[in-house]
GROMACS .gro file of N, CA, C and O in nm:
model
  388
    1MET      N    1 -13.904   6.045  -9.939
    1MET     CA    2 -13.945   6.121 -10.013
    1MET      C    3 -14.076   6.146 -10.090
    1MET      O    4 -14.120   6.000 -10.163
    2ALA      N    5 -14.171   6.201 -10.061
    2ALA     CA    6 -14.328   6.188 -10.192
    2ALA      C    7 -14.323   6.209 -10.312
    2ALA      O    8 -14.255   6.190 -10.357
    3ASN      N    9 -14.325   6.119 -10.367
    3ASN     CA   10 -14.358   6.124 -10.478
    3ASN      C   11 -14.341   6.251 -10.524
    3ASN      O   12 -14.437   6.328 -10.613
    4PRO      N   13 -14.224   6.361 -10.585
    4PRO     CA   14 -14.250   6.490 -10.616
    4PRO      C   15 -14.228   6.497 -10.771
    4PRO      O   16 -14.318   6.644 -10.816
    5GLY      N   17 -14.219   6.401 -10.867
    5GLY     CA   18 -14.212   6.444 -10.996
    5GLY      C   19 -14.064   6.448 -11.057
    5GLY      O   20 -14.031   6.379 -11.039
    6PRO      N   21 -14.105   6.432 -11.175
    6PRO     CA   22 -13.949   6.488 -11.269
    6PRO      C   23 -13.880   6.562 -11.281
    6PRO      O   24 -13.786   6.517 -11.265
    7ILE      N   25 -13.991   6.647 -11.274
    7ILE     CA   26 -13.832   6.750 -11.290
    7ILE      C   27 -13.774   6.781 -11.106
    7ILE      O   28 -13.651   6.798 -11.152
    8VAL      N   29 -13.871   6.775 -10.985
    8VAL     CA   30 -13.730   6.747 -10.874
    8VAL      C   31 -13.683   6.627 -10.883
    8VAL      O   32 -13.619   6.674 -10.851
    9ASP      N   33 -13.713   6.611 -10.907
    9ASP     CA   34 -13.606   6.467 -10.937
    9ASP      C   35 -13.464   6.438 -10.980
    9ASP      O   36 -13.373   6.408 -10.954
   10GLN      N   37 -13.501   6.533 -11.083
   10GLN     CA   38 -13.394   6.547 -11.213
   10GLN      C   39 -13.301   6.614 -11.119
   10GLN      O   40 -13.144   6.639 -11.102
   11VAL      N   41 -13.297   6.758 -11.051
   11VAL     CA   42 -13.279   6.822 -10.924
   11VAL      C   43 -13.193   6.826 -10.844
   11VAL      O   44 -13.121   6.803 -10.811
   12VAL      N   45 -13.270   6.688 -10.807
   12VAL     CA   46 -13.198   6.597 -10.675
   12VAL      C   47 -13.116   6.522 -10.763
   12VAL      O   48 -12.995   6.577 -10.650
   13GLN      N   49 -13.095   6.493 -10.819
   13GLN     CA   50 -12.980   6.385 -10.863
   13GLN      C   51 -12.866   6.536 -10.946
   13GLN      O   52 -12.767   6.433 -10.954
   14THR      N   53 -12.905   6.575 -10.947
   14THR     CA   54 -12.857   6.687 -11.014
   14THR      C   55 -12.767   6.750 -10.866
   14THR      O   56 -12.631   6.760 -10.918
   15LEU      N   57 -12.849   6.771 -10.797
   15LEU     CA   58 -12.795   6.810 -10.622
   15LEU      C   59 -12.678   6.724 -10.578
   15LEU      O   60 -12.572   6.712 -10.552
   16GLU      N   61 -12.691   6.588 -10.570
   16GLU     CA   62 -12.630   6.470 -10.530
   16GLU      C   63 -12.521   6.405 -10.629
   16GLU      O   64 -12.465   6.412 -10.572
   17SER      N   65 -12.475   6.461 -10.771
   17SER     CA   66 -12.412   6.492 -10.799
   17SER      C   67 -12.378   6.512 -10.729
   17SER      O   68 -12.194   6.568 -10.741
   18ALA      N   69 -12.403   6.717 -10.770
   18ALA     CA   70 -12.284   6.777 -10.729
   18ALA      C   71 -12.180   6.808 -10.560
   18ALA      O   72 -12.145   6.771 -10.581
   19VAL      N   73 -12.274   6.682 -10.555
   19VAL     CA   74 -12.224   6.643 -10.365
   19VAL      C   75 -12.124   6.521 -10.412
   19VAL      O   76 -11.996   6.583 -10.345
   20GLU      N   77 -12.135   6.437 -10.469
   20GLU     CA   78 -12.036   6.377 -10.481
   20GLU      C   79 -11.880   6.444 -10.538
   20GLU      O   80 -11.801   6.383 -10.430
   21ALA      N   81 -11.915   6.580 -10.614
   21ALA     CA   82 -11.811   6.625 -10.683
   21ALA      C   83 -11.715   6.651 -10.599
   21ALA      O   84 -11.611   6.687 -10.589
   22GLY      N   85 -11.820   6.729 -10.452
   22GLY     CA   86 -11.677   6.809 -10.329
   22GLY      C   87 -11.776   6.879 -10.336
   22GLY      O   88 -11.792   7.012 -10.432
   23PRO      N   89 -11.664   6.999 -10.208
   23PRO     CA   90 -11.721   7.110 -10.147
   23PRO      C   91 -11.670   7.230 -10.279
   23PRO      O   92 -11.545   7.147 -10.358
   24PRO      N   93 -11.702   7.287 -10.299
   24PRO     CA   94 -11.814   7.435 -10.225
   24PRO      C   95 -11.942   7.393 -10.337
   24PRO      O   96 -11.900   7.384 -10.481
   25LEU      N   97 -11.997   7.362 -10.289
   25LEU     CA   98 -12.200   7.358 -10.389
   25LEU      C   99 -12.225   7.480 -10.380
   25LEU      O  100 -12.292   7.608 -10.325
   26VAL      N  101 -12.257   7.527 -10.545
   26VAL     CA  102 -12.332   7.690 -10.529
   26VAL      C  103 -12.398   7.657 -10.674
   26VAL      O  104 -12.361   7.592 -10.785
   27VAL      N  105 -12.500   7.685 -10.645
   27VAL     CA  106 -12.613   7.673 -10.678
   27VAL      C  107 -12.698   7.776 -10.764
   27VAL      O  108 -12.675   7.875 -10.640
   28VAL      N  109 -12.688   7.808 -10.879
   28VAL     CA  110 -12.815   7.908 -10.949
   28VAL      C  111 -12.894   7.904 -11.015
   28VAL      O  112 -12.901   7.835 -11.062
   29ALA      N  113 -12.988   7.957 -10.929
   29ALA     CA  114 -13.099   7.939 -11.024
   29ALA      C  115 -13.203   7.998 -11.073
   29ALA      O  116 -13.171   8.176 -10.994
   30HIS      N  117 -13.294   8.090 -11.179
   30HIS     CA  118 -13.405   8.147 -11.234
   30HIS      C  119 -13.513   8.175 -11.264
   30HIS      O  120 -13.493   8.037 -11.314
   31SER      N  121 -13.521   8.201 -11.284
   31SER     CA  122 -13.691   8.201 -11.278
   31SER      C  123 -13.769   8.112 -11.210
   31SER      O  124 -13.773   8.086 -11.036
   32MET      N  125 -13.862   7.974 -11.311
   32MET     CA  126 -13.916   7.850 -11.168
   32MET      C  127 -13.813   7.789 -11.092
   32MET      O  128 -13.788   7.784 -11.075
   33GLY      N  129 -13.695   7.788 -11.155
   33GLY     CA  130 -13.635   7.713 -11.155
   33GLY      C  131 -13.556   7.721 -10.964
   33GLY      O  132 -13.538   7.665 -10.890
   34GLY      N  133 -13.543   7.885 -10.972
   34GLY     CA  134 -13.549   7.948 -10.803
   34GLY      C  135 -13.635   7.893 -10.664
   34GLY      O  136 -13.617   7.828 -10.604
   35GLU      N  137 -13.805   7.858 -10.732
   35GLU     CA  138 -13.845   7.818 -10.636
   35GLU      C  139 -13.825   7.630 -10.678
   35GLU      O  140 -13.863   7.564 -10.485
   36ILE      N  141 -13.790   7.560 -10.728
   36ILE     CA  142 -13.823   7.453 -10.720
   36ILE      C  143 -13.681   7.383 -10.615
   36ILE      O  144 -13.706   7.335 -10.537
   37VAL      N  145 -13.629   7.459 -10.655
   37VAL     CA  146 -13.470   7.432 -10.602
   37VAL      C  147 -13.506   7.462 -10.439
   37VAL      O  148 -13.445   7.424 -10.310
   38TYR      N  149 -13.557   7.614 -10.448
   38TYR     CA  150 -13.546   7.597 -10.251
   38TYR      C  151 -13.650   7.521 -10.220
   38TYR      O  152 -13.698   7.452 -10.095
   39ASP      N  153 -13.805   7.458 -10.276
   39ASP     CA  154 -13.834   7.328 -10.284
   39ASP      C  155 -13.815   7.222 -10.227
   39ASP      O  156 -13.758   7.118 -10.085
   40VAL      N  157 -13.721   7.176 -10.316
   40VAL     CA  158 -13.658   7.089 -10.257
   40VAL      C  159 -13.512   7.088 -10.143
   40VAL      O  160 -13.532   6.976 -10.057
   41LEU      N  161 -13.433   7.234 -10.107
   41LEU     CA  162 -13.374   7.231 -10.005
   41LEU      C  163 -13.428   7.230  -9.906
   41LEU      O  164 -13.431   7.219  -9.742
   42SER      N  165 -13.554   7.324  -9.920
   42SER     CA  166 -13.613   7.304  -9.772
   42SER      C  167 -13.698   7.191  -9.746
   42SER      O  168 -13.729   7.183  -9.594
   43TYR      N  169 -13.747   7.166  -9.847
   43TYR     CA  170 -13.899   6.995  -9.833
   43TYR      C  171 -13.770   6.856  -9.823
   43TYR      O  172 -13.789   6.753  -9.778
   44TYR      N  173 -13.753   6.835  -9.965
   44TYR     CA  174 -13.773   6.668  -9.981
   44TYR      C  175 -13.572   6.655  -9.975
   44TYR      O  176 -13.570   6.521  -9.965
   45ARG      N  177 -13.502   6.776  -9.900
   45ARG     CA  178 -13.308   6.729  -9.947
   45ARG      C  179 -13.306   6.789  -9.893
   45ARG      O  180 -13.251   6.897  -9.883
   46PRO      N  181 -13.349   6.836  -9.704
   46PRO     CA  182 -13.297   6.945  -9.648
   46PRO      C  183 -13.105   6.892  -9.586
   46PRO      O  184 -13.145   7.007  -9.514
   47ASP      N  185 -13.148   6.790  -9.584
   47ASP     CA  186 -13.011   6.776  -9.528
   47ASP      C  187 -12.902   6.771  -9.713
   47ASP      O  188 -12.741   6.777  -9.608
   48ILE      N  189 -12.901   6.830  -9.747
   48ILE     CA  190 -12.840   6.822  -9.825
   48ILE      C  191 -12.768   6.960  -9.866
   48ILE      O  192 -12.813   7.109  -9.815
   49ARG      N  193 -12.632   7.056  -9.816
   49ARG     CA  194 -12.586   7.172  -9.789
   49ARG      C  195 -12.514   7.225  -9.914
   49ARG      O  196 -12.456   7.174  -9.978
   50VAL      N  197 -12.588   7.338  -9.858
   50VAL     CA  198 -12.510   7.449 -10.012
   50VAL      C  199 -12.448   7.579  -9.978
   50VAL      O  200 -12.499   7.654  -9.862
   51GLN      N  201 -12.339   7.594 -10.040
   51GLN     CA  202 -12.266   7.712  -9.953
   51GLN      C  203 -12.289   7.819  -9.999
   51GLN      O  204 -12.280   7.923  -9.951
   52MET      N  205 -12.347   7.862 -10.150
   52MET     CA  206 -12.383   7.963 -10.192
   52MET      C  207 -12.548   7.912 -10.265
   52MET      O  208 -12.516   7.799 -10.373
   53LEU      N  209 -12.658   7.992 -10.299
   53LEU     CA  210 -12.748   7.982 -10.331
   53LEU      C  211 -12.797   8.157 -10.432
   53LEU      O  212 -12.736   8.220 -10.303
   54VAL      N  213 -12.789   8.106 -10.573
   54VAL     CA  214 -12.802   8.227 -10.580
   54VAL      C  215 -12.948   8.203 -10.681
   54VAL      O  216 -12.943   8.131 -10.770
   55THR      N  217 -13.044   8.324 -10.672
   55THR     CA  218 -13.153   8.290 -10.767
   55THR      C  219 -13.151   8.431 -10.816
   55THR      O  220 -13.212   8.500 -10.705
   56VAL      N  221 -13.200   8.467 -10.975
   56VAL     CA  222 -13.250   8.544 -11.046
   56VAL      C  223 -13.385   8.541 -11.111
   56VAL      O  224 -13.394   8.426 -11.148
   57GLY      N  225 -13.465   8.683 -11.073
   57GLY     CA  226 -13.602   8.652 -11.138
   57GLY      C  227 -13.655   8.551 -11.031
   57GLY      O  228 -13.746   8.503 -11.125
   58SER      N  229 -13.649   8.448 -10.886
   58SER     CA  230 -13.747   8.456 -10.885
   58SER      C  231 -13.799   8.472 -10.793
   58SER      O  232 -13.816   8.581 -10.727
   59GLN      N  233 -13.902   8.378 -10.797
   59GLN     CA  234 -13.981   8.448 -10.682
   59GLN      C  235 -14.010   8.378 -10.565
   59GLN      O  236 -14.133   8.305 -10.490
   60VAL      N  237 -13.969   8.326 -10.490
   60VAL     CA  238 -14.007   8.256 -10.406
   60VAL      C  239 -14.122   8.283 -10.279
   60VAL      O  240 -14.188   8.216 -10.196
   61GLY      N  241 -14.113   8.434 -10.274
   61GLY     CA  242 -14.197   8.508 -10.126
   61GLY      C  243 -14.257   8.539 -10.138
   61GLY      O  244 -14.470   8.435 -10.106
   62LEU      N  245 -14.316   8.475 -10.278
   62LEU     CA  246 -14.485   8.511 -10.341
   62LEU      C  247 -14.544   8.344 -10.355
   62LEU      O  248 -14.627   8.319 -10.341
   63PHE      N  249 -14.500   8.245 -10.369
   63PHE     CA  250 -14.532   8.116 -10.348
   63PHE      C  251 -14.542   8.042 -10.226
   63PHE      O  252 -14.584   8.020 -10.232
   64GLU      N  253 -14.433   8.093 -10.186
   64GLU     CA  254 -14.491   8.075  -9.988
   64GLU      C  255 -14.568   8.148  -9.946
   64GLU      O  256 -14.682   8.053  -9.822
   65GLU      N  257 -14.663   8.253  -9.967
   65GLU     CA  258 -14.734   8.358  -9.961
   65GLU      C  259 -14.852   8.211 -10.073
   65GLU      O  260 -14.947   8.251  -9.903
   66LEU      N  261 -14.856   8.195 -10.110
   66LEU     CA  262 -14.945   8.136 -10.181
   66LEU      C  263 -14.944   7.998 -10.114
   66LEU      O  264 -15.087   7.880 -10.192
   67CYS      N  265 -14.888   7.936 -10.086
   67CYS     CA  266 -14.843   7.803  -9.993
   67CYS      C  267 -14.911   7.691 -10.104
   67CYS      O  268 -14.904   7.669 -10.124
   68LEU      N  269 -14.741   7.720 -10.233
   68LEU     CA  270 -14.751   7.686 -10.258
   68LEU      C  271 -14.563   7.579 -10.306
   68LEU      O  272 -14.649   7.447 -10.422
   69LEU      N  273 -14.542   7.589 -10.201
   69LEU     CA  274 -14.430   7.519 -10.205
   69LEU      C  275 -14.410   7.478 -10.051
   69LEU      O  276 -14.533   7.428  -9.961
   70GLN      N  277 -14.385   7.328 -10.123
   70GLN     CA  278 -14.446   7.167  -9.994
   70GLN      C  279 -14.413   7.265  -9.866
   70GLN      O  280 -14.483   7.119  -9.728
   71ALA      N  281 -14.245   7.296  -9.755
   71ALA     CA  282 -14.238   7.275  -9.688
   71ALA      C  283 -14.336   7.402  -9.567
   71ALA      O  284 -14.409   7.343  -9.444
   72GLY      N  285 -14.399   7.495  -9.654
   72GLY     CA  286 -14.498   7.571  -9.638
   72GLY      C  287 -14.678   7.485  -9.555
   72GLY      O  288 -14.688   7.525  -9.481
   73LYS      N  289 -14.675   7.424  -9.734
   73LYS     CA  290 -14.819   7.371  -9.710
   73LYS      C  291 -14.744   7.211  -9.521
   73LYS      O  292 -14.903   7.233  -9.479
   74GLN      N  293 -14.612   7.176  -9.571
   74GLN     CA  294 -14.660   7.115  -9.414
   74GLN      C  295 -14.653   7.167  -9.313
   74GLN      O  296 -14.660   7.122  -9.182
   75ALA      N  297 -14.641   7.295  -9.283
   75ALA     CA  298 -14.671   7.394  -9.146
   75ALA      C  299 -14.772   7.403  -9.149
   75ALA      O  300 -14.815   7.553  -9.033
   76GLY      N  301 -14.818   7.364  -9.216
   76GLY     CA  302 -14.987   7.479  -9.238
   76GLY      C  303 -15.056   7.619  -9.327
   76GLY      O  304 -15.151   7.650  -9.307
   77CYS      N  305 -14.871   7.644  -9.389
   77CYS     CA  306 -14.948   7.730  -9.500
   77CYS      C  307 -14.941   7.906  -9.390
   77CYS      O  308 -15.010   7.941  -9.262
   78PRO      N  309 -14.856   8.035  -9.458
   78PRO     CA  310 -14.878   8.160  -9.374
   78PRO      C  311 -14.988   8.204  -9.382
   78PRO      O  312 -15.060   8.216  -9.432
   79ASP      N  313 -14.981   8.289  -9.214
   79ASP     CA  314 -15.131   8.378  -9.220
   79ASP      C  315 -15.065   8.554  -9.273
   79ASP      O  316 -14.956   8.536  -9.183
   80GLY      N  317 -15.125   8.533  -9.375
   80GLY     CA  318 -15.033   8.703  -9.416
   80GLY      C  319 -14.923   8.695  -9.532
   80GLY      O  320 -14.868   8.603  -9.571
   81PRO      N  321 -14.861   8.826  -9.544
   81PRO     CA  322 -14.725   8.787  -9.614
   81PRO      C  323 -14.639   8.778  -9.583
   81PRO      O  324 -14.628   8.737  -9.457
   82ALA      N  325 -14.554   8.610  -9.716
   82ALA     CA  326 -14.490   8.549  -9.583
   82ALA      C  327 -14.300   8.620  -9.590
   82ALA      O  328 -14.278   8.713  -9.728
   83ARG      N  329 -14.238   8.560  -9.511
   83ARG     CA  330 -14.145   8.637  -9.526
   83ARG      C  331 -14.014   8.537  -9.579
   83ARG      O  332 -13.994   8.393  -9.442
   84VAL      N  333 -13.946   8.542  -9.654
   84VAL     CA  334 -13.878   8.375  -9.633
   84VAL      C  335 -13.756   8.420  -9.606
   84VAL      O  336 -13.664   8.481  -9.653
   85ALA      N  337 -13.709   8.284  -9.506
   85ALA     CA  338 -13.631   8.339  -9.410
   85ALA      C  339 -13.473   8.211  -9.514
   85ALA      O  340 -13.560   8.192  -9.596
   86LYS      N  341 -13.314   8.251  -9.549
   86LYS     CA  342 -13.263   8.149  -9.575
   86LYS      C  343 -13.209   8.040  -9.497
   86LYS      O  344 -13.285   8.006  -9.356
   87LEU      N  345 -13.215   7.846  -9.611
   87LEU     CA  346 -13.255   7.781  -9.483
   87LEU      C  347 -13.151   7.738  -9.417
   87LEU      O  348 -12.987   7.845  -9.458
   88ASP      N  349 -13.126   7.689  -9.322
   88ASP     CA  350 -13.004   7.635  -9.200
   88ASP      C  351 -12.970   7.521  -9.356
   88ASP      O  352 -12.809   7.527  -9.263
   89ASN      N  353 -12.951   7.538  -9.389
   89ASN     CA  354 -12.842   7.412  -9.501
   89ASN      C  355 -12.759   7.496  -9.565
   89ASN      O  356 -12.746   7.437  -9.679
   90VAL      N  357 -12.835   7.628  -9.599
   90VAL     CA  358 -12.805   7.705  -9.729
   90VAL      C  359 -12.687   7.849  -9.619
   90VAL      O  360 -12.744   7.933  -9.568
   91GLU      N  361 -12.578   7.818  -9.653
   91GLU     CA  362 -12.507   7.847  -9.536
   91GLU      C  363 -12.508   8.049  -9.611
   91GLU      O  364 -12.509   8.129  -9.567
   92GLU      N  365 -12.471   8.078  -9.771
   92GLU     CA  366 -12.536   8.220  -9.809
   92GLU      C  367 -12.629   8.229  -9.961
   92GLU      O  368 -12.610   8.081  -9.998
   93TRP      N  369 -12.734   8.260  -9.949
   93TRP     CA  370 -12.807   8.367 -10.042
   93TRP      C  371 -12.851   8.463 -10.035
   93TRP      O  372 -12.852   8.609 -10.018
   94ASN      N  373 -12.798   8.433 -10.219
   94ASN     CA  374 -12.820   8.618 -10.256
   94ASN      C  375 -12.966   8.593 -10.386
   94ASN      O  376 -12.916   8.504 -10.488
   95GLN      N  377 -13.037   8.722 -10.357
   95GLN     CA  378 -13.164   8.691 -10.363
   95GLN      C  379 -13.146   8.834 -10.519
   95GLN      O  380 -13.088   8.925 -10.414
   96ARG      N  381 -13.180   8.808 -10.597
   96ARG     CA  382 -13.135   8.964 -10.729
   96ARG      C  383 -13.323   8.884 -10.815
   96ARG      O  384 -13.317   8.767 -10.863
   97LEU      N  385 -13.361   9.021 -10.833
   97LEU     CA  386 -13.516   9.000 -10.906
   97LEU      C  387 -13.463   9.070 -11.111
   97LEU      O  388 -13.412   9.083 -11.109
   0.00000   0.00000   0.00000
């Protein structure tokens, strides 16, 4: 894993602890936390399986369109408006604005 910084490291450690506790893994993220969790699950730790991801007040699509998420940067950034799909390692994604 590239040097993601202390916030991403903390989120990864918390997710790893939750995985060790056993399923189901339900993640609720608010505001910037939604972008951080999406970045973690799409780029830094796509091996972590989440049964339910709930993002509230997050703008993952905007961040992807601005090419601020790591997975998008690695793919060469989208041309035009980004439509962010549910990740393969997330069974259900519930987005609320």
